[in-house]
Amino acid sequence: MNYYSLHHKSPKSTFKNAVVEGLAKDRGIYFPDNIQQLSKDFIENISDYTNHEIAYEVIKQFVGDEIPAEKLKEIVANTVSFDFPLVKVDDNIAALELFHGPTMAFKDVGAKFMAQCLEYFNKDNDDEVTVLVATSGDTGGAVANGFLGAKGVNVVILYPSGKVSDIQEKQLTTLGQNITALEVDGVFDDCQEMVKTAFLDEEITKTLTSANSINVARWLPQMFYFFFAYKELHKKHKDLIFSVPSGNFGNICAGIMAQKLGLPIKHFVASTNVNDTVPNYLVDGVYKPKPSKATISNAMDVGNPSNFIRIQELFNNDLDALKCAFSSYSFSDDETRATMKEIYANSGYVADPHGAVGYLGLKKHGLKENEFGVFLETAHPVKFLDVVEGTLPVKVEIPAQIKKVINNKKVAYKASTYQDLKDFLLKK
Ligand SMILES: *Cc1c(COP(=O)(O)O)cnc(C)c1O
């Protein structure tokens, strides 16, 4: 499968090259050249397939012959190695829980898939590749875990000192081996800026790549769980509406790709916190990125969502067509807290702040008689312990995955300027 840059100024790329490069040379993000619908037969009989078989069917056209079928099946099986349960919270609404993986956020899926692809592509290369990633919280842990032990791959994670939760910090600073954490004296944007500068620095001759959601190998496997949910629901409910708590808009863009492959999804709702660039765009047709604002659903504090351009491409840049299939609404922290309480009072379900924003999106959109709403529960409530225990009368039990890291010793190098990162990369 070939990929083109959405800036249209670089030549087409193979899957391998798109994974290894991350971004095209013209700084555009990659998009698949050709999208084939899956057979009607497969969609209609989806209940006959295991999750591993479904994931393989969904991803294979995007990899083509660049990874042998048997190897790709193995990669998919390692990626989809946990459950994706649907939990009903209302008569016509269910949470799709994406947090049963090793770091308890949906990012485990993309990180594990990408790590294995990169390891495969680099297996005959004597030079190591360095994955540089800036995190505001969940990405760091998922990437650290997904890439742990990957041969020929070094991972450097930059995170803002004091701005990630204790659990998130432990998840990204305690694994060792090929994973190094840099604790940056600054905010997330500073980390991101340092990563961007490194990519443009000609004195760094190592192969650098990015593991942010712009990488096609992190983005595309996120289609899998839309199919899994459909498999569970399609016999009872015809018209499915998905609400996706959105920050960089990679997850919802994967859902729209699933629809493009033929998955019958009636409508998408992109639910955001007060970082409302996309909801505003749908209202007035003007795309105005702005600096991000801090909220209690902090994994979605993004002012210029990097995957939105892919969504526009999927609708041929036709705003009216986009509006028919896609809505986007923004919610405040007060509304989010009130909704966490409402969901808990009605059903006893403990939603994390991101999931609550997703639920709010379904309520705002409204569900007609024959419609069924699914909101993505993107992280386990334990990852936002202060907010959850401060809002609901509950004590969140610490799951085994978290217990495993919580008492490990943090190891992180300090960095305050780009030169610190550069020195670190040059001596490694
Ligand atoms: C990353 C993240 C999001 C946002 O996902 P995007 O693909 O960037 O839109 C939402 N919720 C949680 C918990 C996350 O970690």
Tab-separated table of C-alpha atoms and ligand atoms in Angstrom:
chain	number	residue	atom	x	y	z
A	1	MET	CA	0.000	0.000	0.000
A	2	ASN	CA	1.219	3.468	-0.861
A	3	TYR	CA	0.703	6.582	1.206
A	4	TYR	CA	0.741	10.215	0.143
A	5	SER	CA	1.521	13.310	2.140
A	6	LEU	CA	-1.408	15.599	2.840
A	7	HIS	CA	0.850	18.517	1.929
A	8	HIS	CA	1.182	16.928	-1.537
A	9	LYS	CA	4.804	17.981	-1.929
A	10	SER	CA	6.577	14.665	-1.257
A	11	PRO	CA	6.633	11.552	-3.415
A	12	LYS	CA	4.415	8.626	-2.459
A	13	SER	CA	5.721	6.362	0.258
A	14	THR	CA	5.541	2.687	1.153
A	15	PHE	CA	3.959	1.570	4.430
A	16	LYS	CA	7.423	0.797	5.769
A	17	ASN	CA	8.736	4.234	4.960
A	18	ALA	CA	5.638	5.943	6.378
A	19	VAL	CA	6.105	4.043	9.659
A	20	VAL	CA	9.835	4.687	9.870
A	21	GLU	CA	9.597	8.367	8.869
A	22	GLY	CA	6.437	9.272	10.776
A	23	LEU	CA	6.033	12.544	8.896
A	24	ALA	CA	6.724	13.052	5.193
A	25	LYS	CA	9.688	15.218	4.135
A	26	ASP	CA	7.309	18.102	3.331
A	27	ARG	CA	6.101	17.870	6.988
A	28	GLY	CA	2.689	16.583	5.862
A	29	ILE	CA	1.034	13.574	7.493
A	30	TYR	CA	0.510	10.406	5.496
A	31	PHE	CA	-2.779	9.146	4.096
A	32	PRO	CA	-3.476	5.812	2.319
A	33	ASP	CA	-3.544	6.081	-1.452
A	34	ASN	CA	-6.392	3.691	-1.978
A	35	ILE	CA	-9.075	2.447	0.402
A	36	GLN	CA	-10.907	-0.773	-0.494
A	37	GLN	CA	-14.245	-1.655	1.104
A	38	LEU	CA	-14.325	-4.982	2.892
A	39	SER	CA	-16.719	-7.572	1.450
A	40	LYS	CA	-20.394	-7.327	2.424
A	41	ASP	CA	-20.213	-10.989	3.287
A	42	PHE	CA	-17.518	-10.345	5.889
A	43	ILE	CA	-19.472	-7.497	7.506
A	44	GLU	CA	-22.739	-9.438	7.550
A	45	ASN	CA	-21.138	-12.517	9.064
A	46	ILE	CA	-18.771	-10.709	11.394
A	47	SER	CA	-20.002	-12.737	14.370
A	48	ASP	CA	-18.355	-15.812	12.835
A	49	TYR	CA	-14.890	-14.276	13.194
A	50	THR	CA	-12.599	-13.947	16.210
A	51	ASN	CA	-11.223	-10.551	17.154
A	52	HIS	CA	-7.817	-11.582	15.814
A	53	GLU	CA	-9.311	-12.557	12.453
A	54	ILE	CA	-11.285	-9.318	12.259
A	55	ALA	CA	-8.236	-7.186	13.068
A	56	TYR	CA	-6.178	-8.979	10.414
A	57	GLU	CA	-8.901	-8.506	7.750
A	58	VAL	CA	-9.168	-4.814	8.635
A	59	ILE	CA	-5.464	-3.963	8.583
A	60	LYS	CA	-4.044	-6.165	5.837
A	61	GLN	CA	-4.735	-3.840	2.870
A	62	PHE	CA	-2.883	-1.026	4.643
A	63	VAL	CA	0.272	-3.117	5.042
A	64	GLY	CA	0.119	-4.951	1.710
A	65	ASP	CA	2.953	-7.372	1.089
A	66	GLU	CA	5.443	-5.417	3.183
A	67	ILE	CA	4.975	-7.750	6.140
A	68	PRO	CA	4.329	-11.467	5.425
A	69	ALA	CA	0.809	-12.632	6.324
A	70	GLU	CA	1.935	-14.973	9.088
A	71	LYS	CA	4.038	-12.254	10.731
A	72	LEU	CA	1.222	-9.715	10.449
A	73	LYS	CA	-1.174	-12.185	12.096
A	74	GLU	CA	1.284	-12.562	14.944
A	75	ILE	CA	1.620	-8.770	15.305
A	76	VAL	CA	-2.157	-8.389	15.354
A	77	ALA	CA	-2.561	-11.141	17.960
A	78	ASN	CA	-0.012	-9.458	20.249
A	79	THR	CA	-1.795	-6.134	19.770
A	80	VAL	CA	-5.329	-7.340	20.482
A	81	SER	CA	-4.377	-9.355	23.533
A	82	PHE	CA	-7.049	-8.033	25.912
A	83	ASP	CA	-10.827	-7.513	26.043
A	84	PHE	CA	-12.893	-4.609	24.728
A	85	PRO	CA	-16.127	-4.990	26.702
A	86	LEU	CA	-19.310	-2.989	26.187
A	87	VAL	CA	-20.980	-1.957	29.426
A	88	LYS	CA	-24.552	-0.681	29.323
A	89	VAL	CA	-25.097	2.514	31.311
A	90	ASP	CA	-28.564	3.488	29.942
A	91	ASP	CA	-31.289	1.725	27.957
A	92	ASN	CA	-29.818	3.038	24.740
A	93	ILE	CA	-26.196	3.826	25.677
A	94	ALA	CA	-23.136	1.681	26.364
A	95	ALA	CA	-19.513	2.411	27.214
A	96	LEU	CA	-16.944	0.691	25.002
A	97	GLU	CA	-14.104	0.089	27.451
A	98	LEU	CA	-10.738	0.440	25.764
A	99	PHE	CA	-8.693	0.355	28.952
A	100	HIS	CA	-8.044	-3.296	29.677
A	101	GLY	CA	-4.547	-3.265	28.207
A	102	PRO	CA	-1.205	-2.971	29.981
A	103	THR	CA	-1.270	0.811	30.624
A	104	MET	CA	-5.073	1.118	30.803
A	105	ALA	CA	-5.679	3.567	27.957
A	106	PHE	CA	-6.672	2.915	24.336
A	107	LYS	CA	-3.229	4.077	23.230
A	108	ASP	CA	-1.912	0.598	24.113
A	109	VAL	CA	-3.389	-0.683	20.846
A	110	GLY	CA	-1.617	1.722	18.496
A	111	ALA	CA	1.629	1.694	20.472
A	112	LYS	CA	1.919	-2.094	20.501
A	113	PHE	CA	1.129	-2.388	16.799
A	114	MET	CA	3.589	0.323	15.803
A	115	ALA	CA	6.385	-1.062	17.995
A	116	GLN	CA	6.155	-4.462	16.357
A	117	CYS	CA	6.066	-3.027	12.828
A	118	LEU	CA	9.129	-0.898	13.528
A	119	GLU	CA	10.988	-3.828	15.064
A	120	TYR	CA	10.166	-5.939	12.019
A	121	PHE	CA	11.265	-3.273	9.539
A	122	ASN	CA	14.514	-2.656	11.385
A	123	LYS	CA	15.453	-6.286	11.931
A	124	ASP	CA	18.157	-6.416	9.231
A	125	ASN	CA	19.509	-2.983	9.941
A	126	ASP	CA	22.599	-2.603	12.116
A	127	ASP	CA	21.705	0.960	13.059
A	128	GLU	CA	19.244	1.461	15.818
A	129	VAL	CA	16.264	3.741	15.311
A	130	THR	CA	15.385	6.238	17.996
A	131	VAL	CA	11.752	6.895	18.710
A	132	LEU	CA	11.274	10.376	20.138
A	133	VAL	CA	7.948	11.102	21.734
A	134	ALA	CA	6.505	13.983	23.731
A	135	THR	CA	3.695	13.105	26.107
A	136	SER	CA	1.119	14.955	28.153
A	137	GLY	CA	0.386	11.727	30.036
A	138	ASP	CA	-1.052	8.589	28.458
A	139	THR	CA	1.068	8.329	25.328
A	140	GLY	CA	4.311	7.998	27.295
A	141	GLY	CA	3.218	4.963	29.277
A	142	ALA	CA	1.647	3.225	26.284
A	143	VAL	CA	4.728	3.800	24.133
A	144	ALA	CA	7.109	2.727	26.921
A	145	ASN	CA	5.178	-0.481	27.430
A	146	GLY	CA	4.545	-1.203	23.756
A	147	PHE	CA	8.191	-0.694	22.757
A	148	LEU	CA	9.809	-2.346	25.791
A	149	GLY	CA	12.402	-4.837	24.608
A	150	ALA	CA	11.880	-4.092	20.881
A	151	LYS	CA	15.199	-4.996	19.235
A	152	GLY	CA	17.034	-2.213	17.424
A	153	VAL	CA	14.659	0.422	18.747
A	154	ASN	CA	15.525	3.021	21.387
A	155	VAL	CA	12.788	5.113	22.900
A	156	VAL	CA	13.210	8.580	24.400
A	157	ILE	CA	10.128	10.009	26.102
A	158	LEU	CA	9.905	13.692	27.003
A	159	TYR	CA	7.380	14.663	29.635
A	160	PRO	CA	6.638	17.927	31.471
A	161	SER	CA	7.874	17.815	35.050
A	162	GLY	CA	5.044	17.887	37.590
A	163	LYS	CA	2.327	17.961	34.899
A	164	VAL	CA	1.550	14.246	34.584
A	165	SER	CA	-0.171	12.151	37.251
A	166	ASP	CA	1.939	10.023	39.636
A	167	ILE	CA	0.720	6.831	38.014
A	168	GLN	CA	1.462	8.137	34.526
A	169	GLU	CA	4.962	9.149	35.621
A	170	LYS	CA	5.666	5.702	37.059
A	171	GLN	CA	4.429	4.066	33.854
A	172	LEU	CA	6.967	5.914	31.751
A	173	THR	CA	9.992	6.188	34.064
A	174	THR	CA	10.338	2.756	35.624
A	175	LEU	CA	10.700	0.228	32.819
A	176	GLY	CA	14.394	0.621	31.936
A	177	GLN	CA	15.926	-1.460	29.091
A	178	ASN	CA	15.506	0.453	25.810
A	179	ILE	CA	13.233	3.108	27.338
A	180	THR	CA	14.605	6.433	28.635
A	181	ALA	CA	12.562	9.226	30.183
A	182	LEU	CA	13.545	12.895	30.006
A	183	GLU	CA	11.860	15.059	32.600
A	184	VAL	CA	11.499	18.482	31.038
A	185	ASP	CA	11.399	21.644	33.051
A	186	GLY	CA	8.413	23.126	31.181
A	187	VAL	CA	4.955	22.299	29.818
A	188	PHE	CA	3.837	19.790	27.184
A	189	ASP	CA	4.247	22.332	24.379
A	190	ASP	CA	7.934	22.735	25.329
A	191	CYS	CA	8.435	18.964	25.043
A	192	GLN	CA	6.688	18.929	21.691
A	193	GLU	CA	8.823	21.846	20.476
A	194	MET	CA	12.056	20.087	21.502
A	195	VAL	CA	11.001	16.970	19.580
A	196	LYS	CA	10.183	19.015	16.486
A	197	THR	CA	13.525	20.820	16.663
A	198	ALA	CA	15.393	17.515	16.884
A	199	PHE	CA	13.704	16.295	13.705
A	200	LEU	CA	14.963	19.317	11.805
A	201	ASP	CA	18.496	19.263	13.291
A	202	GLU	CA	20.975	18.077	10.666
A	203	GLU	CA	23.690	17.433	13.224
A	204	ILE	CA	21.640	14.559	14.599
A	205	THR	CA	22.455	11.806	12.189
A	206	LYS	CA	20.629	8.981	13.908
A	207	THR	CA	17.412	7.686	12.409
A	208	LEU	CA	14.693	9.422	14.370
A	209	THR	CA	11.008	8.642	14.217
A	210	SER	CA	7.915	9.756	16.073
A	211	ALA	CA	5.387	7.611	17.913
A	212	ASN	CA	2.661	10.240	18.091
A	213	SER	CA	-0.726	9.477	16.557
A	214	ILE	CA	0.256	10.995	13.231
A	215	ASN	CA	2.191	7.762	12.594
A	216	VAL	CA	0.026	5.531	10.386
A	217	ALA	CA	0.961	2.456	12.424
A	218	ARG	CA	-0.478	4.049	15.551
A	219	TRP	CA	-3.541	5.489	13.885
A	220	LEU	CA	-4.887	2.642	11.719
A	221	PRO	CA	-5.111	-0.207	14.275
A	222	GLN	CA	-7.532	1.993	16.230
A	223	MET	CA	-10.136	0.871	13.676
A	224	PHE	CA	-10.201	-2.581	15.266
A	225	TYR	CA	-12.432	-1.879	18.234
A	226	PHE	CA	-15.142	-0.164	16.178
A	227	PHE	CA	-15.517	-3.512	14.392
A	228	PHE	CA	-15.473	-5.425	17.701
A	229	ALA	CA	-18.278	-3.222	19.058
A	230	TYR	CA	-20.290	-3.684	15.872
A	231	LYS	CA	-19.877	-7.449	16.162
A	232	GLU	CA	-21.448	-7.349	19.633
A	233	LEU	CA	-24.264	-4.933	18.836
A	234	HIS	CA	-25.385	-5.379	15.243
A	235	LYS	CA	-27.973	-8.099	15.807
A	236	LYS	CA	-29.913	-6.074	18.366
A	237	HIS	CA	-29.323	-2.503	17.276
A	238	LYS	CA	-29.433	-1.208	13.749
A	239	ASP	CA	-28.474	2.407	13.893
A	240	LEU	CA	-25.237	2.894	15.800
A	241	ILE	CA	-23.920	6.287	16.839
A	242	PHE	CA	-20.385	6.532	18.212
A	243	SER	CA	-19.196	9.359	20.417
A	244	VAL	CA	-15.423	9.647	20.729
A	245	PRO	CA	-13.755	11.852	23.358
A	246	SER	CA	-11.322	13.699	21.121
A	247	GLY	CA	-8.056	15.599	21.472
A	248	ASN	CA	-5.810	15.013	18.489
A	249	PHE	CA	-8.749	13.384	16.633
A	250	GLY	CA	-6.809	10.215	15.744
A	251	ASN	CA	-9.226	7.835	17.429
A	252	ILE	CA	-12.361	9.254	15.815
A	253	CYS	CA	-10.598	9.437	12.467
A	254	ALA	CA	-9.934	5.689	12.762
A	255	GLY	CA	-13.672	5.184	13.375
A	256	ILE	CA	-14.500	7.096	10.204
A	257	MET	CA	-11.965	4.932	8.335
A	258	ALA	CA	-13.810	1.851	9.648
A	259	GLN	CA	-17.022	3.296	8.220
A	260	LYS	CA	-15.241	3.912	4.928
A	261	LEU	CA	-14.293	0.205	4.866
A	262	GLY	CA	-18.021	-0.558	4.976
A	263	LEU	CA	-18.805	-0.749	8.683
A	264	PRO	CA	-22.419	0.429	9.076
A	265	ILE	CA	-22.096	3.325	11.536
A	266	LYS	CA	-24.818	5.926	11.245
A	267	HIS	CA	-23.165	8.951	12.799
A	268	PHE	CA	-20.059	10.131	14.653
A	269	VAL	CA	-19.886	12.614	17.475
A	270	ALA	CA	-16.512	14.124	18.344
A	271	SER	CA	-16.820	15.228	21.959
A	272	THR	CA	-14.281	17.707	23.272
A	273	ASN	CA	-13.566	19.675	26.417
A	274	VAL	CA	-13.254	23.470	26.148
A	275	ASN	CA	-10.508	23.020	23.566
A	276	ASP	CA	-13.147	23.589	20.917
A	277	THR	CA	-11.344	24.280	17.635
A	278	VAL	CA	-13.306	21.602	15.742
A	279	PRO	CA	-16.790	22.289	17.199
A	280	ASN	CA	-16.286	25.952	16.233
A	281	TYR	CA	-15.159	24.996	12.762
A	282	LEU	CA	-18.385	23.070	12.182
A	283	VAL	CA	-20.373	26.151	13.160
A	284	ASP	CA	-18.660	28.834	11.113
A	285	GLY	CA	-16.455	26.977	8.622
A	286	VAL	CA	-13.307	28.746	9.831
A	287	TYR	CA	-10.523	26.551	11.232
A	288	LYS	CA	-8.819	28.579	13.943
A	289	PRO	CA	-6.231	26.655	15.984
A	290	LYS	CA	-5.452	28.169	19.362
A	291	PRO	CA	-3.251	27.473	22.377
A	292	SER	CA	-4.545	24.597	24.499
A	293	LYS	CA	-6.322	25.169	27.812
A	294	ALA	CA	-5.832	22.886	30.819
A	295	THR	CA	-8.890	20.804	31.829
A	296	ILE	CA	-9.732	17.764	33.976
A	297	SER	CA	-9.835	15.642	30.806
A	298	ASN	CA	-6.223	16.557	30.130
A	299	ALA	CA	-5.473	13.934	27.470
A	300	MET	CA	-7.708	16.039	25.216
A	301	ASP	CA	-6.116	19.413	25.859
A	302	VAL	CA	-5.211	20.047	22.245
A	303	GLY	CA	-5.735	23.348	20.449
A	304	ASN	CA	-4.691	22.251	16.970
A	305	PRO	CA	-5.694	18.604	16.438
A	306	SER	CA	-3.173	17.059	14.070
A	307	ASN	CA	-5.460	14.351	12.643
A	308	PHE	CA	-8.349	16.619	11.680
A	309	ILE	CA	-6.840	17.111	8.239
A	310	ARG	CA	-7.233	13.350	7.690
A	311	ILE	CA	-10.935	13.600	8.503
A	312	GLN	CA	-11.302	16.418	5.989
A	313	GLU	CA	-9.544	14.260	3.398
A	314	LEU	CA	-11.967	11.393	4.100
A	315	PHE	CA	-14.813	13.766	3.178
A	316	ASN	CA	-12.975	15.219	0.160
A	317	ASN	CA	-12.744	18.536	2.004
A	318	ASP	CA	-16.501	18.973	1.643
A	319	LEU	CA	-17.792	20.657	4.816
A	320	ASP	CA	-21.456	19.908	4.071
A	321	ALA	CA	-20.743	16.216	3.534
A	322	LEU	CA	-18.743	16.181	6.769
A	323	LYS	CA	-21.599	17.772	8.713
A	324	CYS	CA	-24.045	15.070	7.558
A	325	ALA	CA	-21.996	12.272	9.094
A	326	PHE	CA	-20.192	14.032	11.899
A	327	SER	CA	-21.040	16.398	14.742
A	328	SER	CA	-18.777	17.914	17.356
A	329	TYR	CA	-19.642	19.467	20.703
A	330	SER	CA	-17.593	21.001	23.488
A	331	PHE	CA	-18.156	20.697	27.261
A	332	SER	CA	-16.823	22.448	30.347
A	333	ASP	CA	-15.221	20.806	33.380
A	334	ASP	CA	-18.337	21.588	35.449
A	335	GLU	CA	-20.543	19.786	32.939
A	336	THR	CA	-18.088	16.875	32.927
A	337	ARG	CA	-18.137	16.514	36.717
A	338	ALA	CA	-21.938	16.808	36.837
A	339	THR	CA	-22.198	14.065	34.230
A	340	MET	CA	-19.820	11.743	36.075
A	341	LYS	CA	-22.199	12.129	39.041
A	342	GLU	CA	-25.293	11.591	36.900
A	343	ILE	CA	-23.937	8.409	35.291
A	344	TYR	CA	-22.901	7.084	38.693
A	345	ALA	CA	-26.289	7.891	40.262
A	346	ASN	CA	-28.230	6.278	37.406
A	347	SER	CA	-26.222	3.125	36.881
A	348	GLY	CA	-23.387	2.896	39.421
A	349	TYR	CA	-20.910	3.201	36.545
A	350	VAL	CA	-17.684	5.047	37.299
A	351	ALA	CA	-16.720	7.029	34.199
A	352	ASP	CA	-13.388	8.788	33.909
A	353	PRO	CA	-13.560	12.461	32.819
A	354	HIS	CA	-12.824	11.603	29.164
A	355	GLY	CA	-15.569	8.973	29.007
A	356	ALA	CA	-17.979	11.421	30.652
A	357	VAL	CA	-17.287	13.940	27.889
A	358	GLY	CA	-18.080	11.185	25.382
A	359	TYR	CA	-21.373	10.436	27.134
A	360	LEU	CA	-22.261	14.136	27.113
A	361	GLY	CA	-21.758	14.197	23.342
A	362	LEU	CA	-24.360	11.452	22.866
A	363	LYS	CA	-26.846	13.270	25.110
A	364	LYS	CA	-26.361	16.548	23.290
A	365	HIS	CA	-26.683	14.919	19.890
A	366	GLY	CA	-29.808	13.061	21.024
A	367	LEU	CA	-30.765	9.489	20.192
A	368	LYS	CA	-33.877	8.660	18.178
A	369	GLU	CA	-36.108	5.679	18.911
A	370	ASN	CA	-34.158	3.071	16.947
A	371	GLU	CA	-30.690	4.491	17.592
A	372	PHE	CA	-28.126	3.096	20.010
A	373	GLY	CA	-25.229	5.183	21.309
A	374	VAL	CA	-21.732	3.998	22.173
A	375	PHE	CA	-19.206	6.243	23.879
A	376	LEU	CA	-15.555	5.256	24.039
A	377	GLU	CA	-14.200	4.888	27.576
A	378	THR	CA	-10.652	5.813	26.614
A	379	ALA	CA	-8.903	5.322	29.977
A	380	HIS	CA	-9.462	3.586	33.304
A	381	PRO	CA	-10.684	5.940	36.087
A	382	VAL	CA	-7.586	5.047	38.139
A	383	LYS	CA	-5.506	7.115	35.708
A	384	PHE	CA	-7.377	10.240	36.830
A	385	LEU	CA	-7.682	9.260	40.462
A	386	ASP	CA	-7.773	12.773	41.951
A	387	VAL	CA	-10.613	13.919	39.719
A	388	VAL	CA	-12.608	10.697	40.030
A	389	GLU	CA	-12.316	10.356	43.809
A	390	GLY	CA	-12.827	14.102	44.209
A	391	THR	CA	-16.079	13.949	42.223
A	392	LEU	CA	-17.673	10.614	43.094
A	393	PRO	CA	-18.181	8.950	46.493
A	394	VAL	CA	-15.971	6.033	45.504
A	395	LYS	CA	-12.582	4.603	46.263
A	396	VAL	CA	-11.080	3.306	43.026
A	397	GLU	CA	-9.442	-0.069	43.421
A	398	ILE	CA	-5.896	-0.139	42.048
A	399	PRO	CA	-5.762	-2.695	39.194
A	400	ALA	CA	-2.930	-5.229	38.943
A	401	GLN	CA	-1.290	-3.461	35.974
A	402	ILE	CA	-0.878	-0.312	38.058
A	403	LYS	CA	0.193	-2.079	41.251
A	404	LYS	CA	3.041	-3.554	39.260
A	405	VAL	CA	4.660	-0.175	38.561
A	406	ILE	CA	3.554	2.025	41.412
A	407	ASN	CA	6.338	1.009	43.787
A	408	ASN	CA	9.102	0.875	41.192
A	409	LYS	CA	11.847	3.434	41.281
A	410	LYS	CA	11.564	6.404	38.953
A	411	VAL	CA	14.573	6.965	36.698
A	412	ALA	CA	14.531	10.142	34.604
A	413	TYR	CA	17.130	12.511	33.178
A	414	LYS	CA	16.498	16.223	33.565
A	415	ALA	CA	16.313	18.490	30.546
A	416	SER	CA	15.461	22.142	30.383
A	417	THR	CA	16.608	23.248	26.941
A	418	TYR	CA	16.836	21.796	23.462
A	419	GLN	CA	20.620	21.595	23.901
A	420	ASP	CA	20.090	19.155	26.795
A	421	LEU	CA	18.089	16.852	24.524
A	422	LYS	CA	20.642	17.215	21.744
A	423	ASP	CA	23.586	16.401	24.037
A	424	PHE	CA	21.685	13.387	25.250
A	425	LEU	CA	20.970	12.118	21.709
A	426	LEU	CA	24.524	12.721	20.518
A	427	LYS	CA	26.216	10.827	23.323
A	428	LYS	CA	23.819	7.880	23.388
B	1	LIG	C1	-5.176	10.384	23.956
B	1	LIG	C2	-6.459	10.338	24.694
B	1	LIG	C3	-7.646	10.893	24.158
B	1	LIG	C4	-7.677	11.639	22.840
B	1	LIG	O1	-7.534	10.797	21.728
B	1	LIG	P1	-7.213	11.408	20.274
B	1	LIG	O2	-7.013	10.249	19.385
B	1	LIG	O3	-5.978	12.234	20.450
B	1	LIG	O4	-8.389	12.255	19.886
B	1	LIG	C5	-8.832	10.747	24.865
B	1	LIG	N1	-8.841	10.138	26.069
B	1	LIG	C6	-7.737	9.612	26.633
B	1	LIG	C7	-7.832	8.987	27.964
B	1	LIG	C8	-6.504	9.690	25.962
B	1	LIG	O5	-5.404	9.175	26.541
